[in-house]
PDB file of C-alpha atoms in Angstrom:
ATOM      1  CA  GLU A   1     108.164  89.305  77.425  1.00 66.00           C
ATOM      2  CA  ALA A   2     107.218  92.635  78.982  1.00 71.00           C
ATOM      3  CA  THR A   3     110.466  94.273  77.873  1.00 82.00           C
ATOM      4  CA  GLY A   4     109.964  93.162  74.277  1.00 86.00           C
ATOM      5  CA  ARG A   5     106.402  94.442  74.331  1.00 89.00           C
ATOM      6  CA  VAL A   6     107.475  97.834  75.710  1.00 92.00           C
ATOM      7  CA  LEU A   7     110.132  98.163  73.026  1.00 94.00           C
ATOM      8  CA  ALA A   8     107.742  97.133  70.247  1.00 94.00           C
ATOM      9  CA  THR A   9     105.003  99.531  71.403  1.00 95.00           C
ATOM     10  CA  ARG A  10     107.468 102.416  71.589  1.00 95.00           C
ATOM     11  CA  LEU A  11     108.812 101.674  68.123  1.00 97.00           C
ATOM     12  CA  TYR A  12     105.229 101.414  66.818  1.00 96.00           C
ATOM     13  CA  GLU A  13     104.521 104.953  68.037  1.00 97.00           C
ATOM     14  CA  MET A  14     107.749 106.263  66.480  1.00 97.00           C
ATOM     15  CA  THR A  15     107.227 105.096  62.895  1.00 97.00           C
ATOM     16  CA  ASP A  16     104.911 106.078  60.077  1.00 97.00           C
ATOM     17  CA  ASP A  17     105.902 103.117  57.899  1.00 97.00           C
ATOM     18  CA  ARG A  18     102.844 100.876  57.321  1.00 97.00           C
ATOM     19  CA  GLY A  19     104.942  97.751  56.865  1.00 97.00           C
ATOM     20  CA  MET A  20     106.842  98.403  60.084  1.00 97.00           C
ATOM     21  CA  LYS A  21     103.608  99.081  61.979  1.00 96.00           C
ATOM     22  CA  ASP A  22     102.157  95.827  60.619  1.00 97.00           C
ATOM     23  CA  MET A  23     105.186  93.832  61.780  1.00 96.00           C
ATOM     24  CA  LEU A  24     105.260  95.533  65.187  1.00 96.00           C
ATOM     25  CA  ALA A  25     101.511  94.979  65.671  1.00 96.00           C
ATOM     26  CA  PHE A  26     102.170  91.275  65.060  1.00 96.00           C
ATOM     27  CA  LEU A  27     105.040  91.228  67.586  1.00 94.00           C
ATOM     28  CA  ILE A  28     102.970  93.109  70.179  1.00 94.00           C
ATOM     29  CA  ALA A  29     100.152  90.587  69.750  1.00 94.00           C
ATOM     30  CA  ARG A  30     102.599  87.693  70.166  1.00 94.00           C
ATOM     31  CA  ASP A  31     103.898  89.245  73.398  1.00 92.00           C
ATOM     32  CA  THR A  32     100.300  89.377  74.653  1.00 91.00           C
ATOM     33  CA  MET A  33     100.035  85.644  73.997  1.00 91.00           C
ATOM     34  CA  HIS A  34     103.398  84.916  75.588  1.00 91.00           C
ATOM     35  CA  GLN A  35     102.531  86.855  78.754  1.00 90.00           C
ATOM     36  CA  ASN A  36      99.253  84.976  79.046  1.00 89.00           C
ATOM     37  CA  GLN A  37     101.024  81.720  78.279  1.00 90.00           C
ATOM     38  CA  TRP A  38     103.497  82.258  81.142  1.00 88.00           C
ATOM     39  CA  MET A  39     100.695  83.142  83.551  1.00 87.00           C
ATOM     40  CA  ALA A  40      98.762  80.034  82.503  1.00 92.00           C
ATOM     41  CA  VAL A  41     101.809  77.804  82.951  1.00 89.00           C
ATOM     42  CA  LEU A  42     102.500  79.258  86.398  1.00 87.00           C
ATOM     43  CA  GLU A  43      98.873  78.658  87.345  1.00 88.00           C
ATOM     44  CA  GLU A  44      99.013  75.135  85.918  1.00 90.00           C
ATOM     45  CA  LEU A  45     102.136  74.376  87.957  1.00 87.00           C
ATOM     46  CA  GLY A  46     100.389  75.316  91.189  1.00 87.00           C
ATOM     47  CA  GLY A  47     100.398  79.094  91.295  1.00 87.00           C
ATOM     48  CA  PRO A  48     102.332  80.950  94.000  1.00 83.00           C
ATOM     49  CA  ALA A  49     102.489  77.847  96.215  1.00 82.00           C
ATOM     50  CA  ALA A  50     104.673  76.119  93.616  1.00 83.00           C
ATOM     51  CA  HIS A  51     107.229  78.919  93.477  1.00 83.00           C
ATOM     52  CA  PRO A  52     110.028  79.097  92.743  1.00 84.00           C
ATOM     53  CA  ILE A  53     109.994  76.958  89.632  1.00 79.00           C
ATOM     54  CA  PRO A  54     111.585  74.474  89.628  1.00 82.00           C
ATOM     55  CA  ASN A  55     110.890  73.946  93.309  1.00 83.00           C
ATOM     56  CA  SER A  56     113.081  70.838  93.435  1.00 87.00           C
ATOM     57  CA  PHE A  57     116.221  72.938  94.039  1.00 88.00           C
ATOM     58  CA  PRO A  58     116.598  73.588  97.788  1.00 89.00           C
ATOM     59  CA  GLN A  59     115.876  77.265  98.327  1.00 90.00           C
ATOM     60  CA  GLU A  60     118.295  77.378 101.251  1.00 91.00           C
ATOM     61  CA  MET A  61     121.071  76.847  98.687  1.00 91.00           C
ATOM     62  CA  GLU A  62     120.160  80.089  96.871  1.00 92.00           C
ATOM     63  CA  ASN A  63     122.058  83.278  97.577  1.00 90.00           C
ATOM     64  CA  GLY A  64     119.697  84.557 100.255  1.00 90.00           C
ATOM     65  CA  ASP A  65     121.010  88.104  99.914  1.00 90.00           C
ATOM     66  CA  VAL A  66     119.377  88.572  96.524  1.00 92.00           C
ATOM     67  CA  ASN A  67     116.571  86.023  96.094  1.00 93.00           C
ATOM     68  CA  TYR A  68     113.897  88.597  96.971  1.00 95.00           C
ATOM     69  CA  THR A  69     115.881  91.739  96.101  1.00 96.00           C
ATOM     70  CA  PHE A  70     115.050  93.926  93.108  1.00 95.00           C
ATOM     71  CA  ILE A  71     118.369  95.322  91.891  1.00 94.00           C
ATOM     72  CA  ALA A  72     117.831  98.836  90.534  1.00 93.00           C
ATOM     73  CA  THR A  73     120.060  99.760  87.609  1.00 91.00           C
ATOM     74  CA  GLY A  74     119.147 103.448  87.377  1.00 87.00           C
ATOM     75  CA  ILE A  75     121.998 105.935  87.071  1.00 80.00           C
ATOM     76  CA  ASP A  76     122.519 109.613  87.830  1.00 81.00           C
ATOM     77  CA  ASP A  77     120.714 109.478  91.179  1.00 84.00           C
ATOM     78  CA  ALA A  78     117.535 108.089  89.632  1.00 88.00           C
ATOM     79  CA  PRO A  79     114.896 107.457  92.291  1.00 92.00           C
ATOM     80  CA  MET A  80     114.673 103.890  93.508  1.00 92.00           C
ATOM     81  CA  PRO A  81     111.720 102.046  91.964  1.00 92.00           C
ATOM     82  CA  GLN A  82     108.698 101.613  94.188  1.00 94.00           C
ATOM     83  CA  GLY A  83     106.158  98.899  93.627  1.00 94.00           C
ATOM     84  CA  ARG A  84     104.703  95.607  94.757  1.00 93.00           C
ATOM     85  CA  TYR A  85     107.988  93.951  93.767  1.00 92.00           C
ATOM     86  CA  THR A  86     110.223  96.219  95.909  1.00 95.00           C
ATOM     87  CA  SER A  87     108.716  95.941  99.385  1.00 96.00           C
ATOM     88  CA  GLY A  88     106.430  93.761 101.422  1.00 96.00           C
ATOM     89  CA  PRO A  89     105.867  90.026 101.432  1.00 95.00           C
ATOM     90  CA  SER A  90     106.920  88.060  98.356  1.00 91.00           C
ATOM     91  CA  ILE A  91     104.250  86.497  96.162  1.00 87.00           C
ATOM     92  CA  ASP A  92     105.301  83.001  97.268  1.00 87.00           C
ATOM     93  CA  GLY A  93     105.105  84.015 100.942  1.00 89.00           C
ATOM     94  CA  LYS A  94     108.645  82.781 101.576  1.00 90.00           C
ATOM     95  CA  GLY A  95     110.447  86.118 101.777  1.00 92.00           C
ATOM     96  CA  THR A  96     110.213  89.891 101.852  1.00 96.00           C
ATOM     97  CA  PHE A  97     110.811  92.028  98.786  1.00 96.00           C
ATOM     98  CA  ARG A  98     113.378  94.805  99.000  1.00 96.00           C
ATOM     99  CA  VAL A  99     115.251  97.039  96.583  1.00 96.00           C
ATOM    100  CA  GLU A 100     118.900  98.037  96.394  1.00 94.00           C
ATOM    101  CA  GLN A 101     121.096  99.908  93.950  1.00 93.00           C
ATOM    102  CA  ALA A 102     123.186  97.782  91.580  1.00 91.00           C
ATOM    103  CA  ARG A 103     126.874  97.689  92.379  1.00 86.00           C
ATOM    104  CA  PRO A 104     129.864  95.794  91.038  1.00 84.00           C
ATOM    105  CA  PHE A 105     130.396  92.438  92.720  1.00 84.00           C
ATOM    106  CA  GLY A 106     133.794  91.558  91.283  1.00 87.00           C
ATOM    107  CA  ASP A 107     137.081  92.909  90.094  1.00 89.00           C
ATOM    108  CA  VAL A 108     137.564  94.847  86.884  1.00 84.00           C
ATOM    109  CA  PRO A 109     137.429  92.180  84.178  1.00 83.00           C
ATOM    110  CA  VAL A 110     140.438  91.439  82.030  1.00 80.00           C
ATOM    111  CA  LEU A 111     138.942  90.806  78.624  1.00 77.00           C
ATOM    112  CA  ALA A 112     140.577  88.824  75.873  1.00 78.00           C
ATOM    113  CA  THR A 113     141.105  90.271  72.443  1.00 79.00           C
ATOM    114  CA  PRO A 114     138.117  89.532  70.185  1.00 82.00           C
ATOM    115  CA  ASP A 115     138.423  86.610  67.784  1.00 84.00           C
ATOM    116  CA  PRO A 116     139.252  88.115  64.371  1.00 85.00           C
ATOM    117  CA  THR A 117     136.634  85.923  62.700  1.00 89.00           C
ATOM    118  CA  ALA A 118     133.952  87.665  64.791  1.00 86.00           C
ATOM    119  CA  HIS A 119     134.737  90.869  62.869  1.00 86.00           C
ATOM    120  CA  ALA A 120     134.916  93.268  65.801  1.00 82.00           C
ATOM    121  CA  GLN A 121     135.802  96.890  65.173  1.00 82.00           C
ATOM    122  CA  THR A 122     139.478  97.404  64.342  1.00 80.00           C
ATOM    123  CA  GLU A 123     139.746  99.646  67.411  1.00 74.00           C
ATOM    124  CA  GLN A 124     138.803  96.680  69.586  1.00 71.00           C
ATOM    125  CA  MET A 125     141.792  94.691  68.417  1.00 71.00           C
ATOM    126  CA  LEU A 126     145.230  95.076  69.945  1.00 65.00           C
ATOM    127  CA  GLY A 127     147.138  97.989  68.508  1.00 50.00           C
ATOM    128  CA  ALA A 128     150.432  97.581  66.679  1.00 45.00           C
ATOM    129  CA  ALA A 129     153.824  97.971  68.355  1.00 40.00           C
ATOM    130  CA  GLY A 130     152.490  97.443  71.866  1.00 50.00           C
ATOM    131  CA  ASP A 131     149.878 100.206  71.736  1.00 60.00           C
ATOM    132  CA  LYS A 132     146.903  99.539  73.934  1.00 66.00           C
ATOM    133  CA  GLY A 133     143.837  98.300  72.135  1.00 64.00           C
ATOM    134  CA  PHE A 134     140.269  99.413  72.744  1.00 68.00           C
ATOM    135  CA  LEU A 135     139.641  96.846  75.495  1.00 69.00           C
ATOM    136  CA  GLU A 136     142.751  97.806  77.428  1.00 72.00           C
ATOM    137  CA  LYS A 137     141.893 101.504  77.143  1.00 76.00           C
ATOM    138  CA  ALA A 138     138.330 100.814  78.310  1.00 78.00           C
ATOM    139  CA  ALA A 139     139.662  98.834  81.283  1.00 78.00           C
ATOM    140  CA  ASP A 140     141.908 101.777  82.195  1.00 81.00           C
ATOM    141  CA  VAL A 141     138.935 104.153  82.097  1.00 82.00           C
ATOM    142  CA  ILE A 142     136.773 101.820  84.204  1.00 83.00           C
ATOM    143  CA  SER A 143     139.504 101.252  86.772  1.00 81.00           C
ATOM    144  CA  GLY A 144     140.331 104.972  86.972  1.00 81.00           C
ATOM    145  CA  LYS A 145     143.833 104.698  85.480  1.00 78.00           C
ATOM    146  CA  LEU A 146     142.961 107.307  82.818  1.00 69.00           C
TER     147      LEU A 146
END
């Protein structure tokens, strides 16, 4: 909800179109309601003591390496975010917040050719006569082959 609200408020400031501002003002107001709605539901379910929701899944079965880790996605040596959510005790009192830089966790994906009925860009389809298509070229760039 917060991301949608940020986007809508930024777009609101960027336009002079009255109709667009009217629509964005509506969306911003709805995000206000949704944020309050989520807070009310969390409170209704027992507040921090009821976390995580649902609490019926055994927390020891979670991946304990990331359940209280904020994964920063900044690039170009962006400073690591600092805030209540990146250090100190977790809101539920069951862990300690920390922050780490995002990193790949798997191998370079091998993507299938898009379904023609999805109407992807022609460049994304396999090239003729064995030429590499867009996806294969992108995989080569990502893996360092180009």
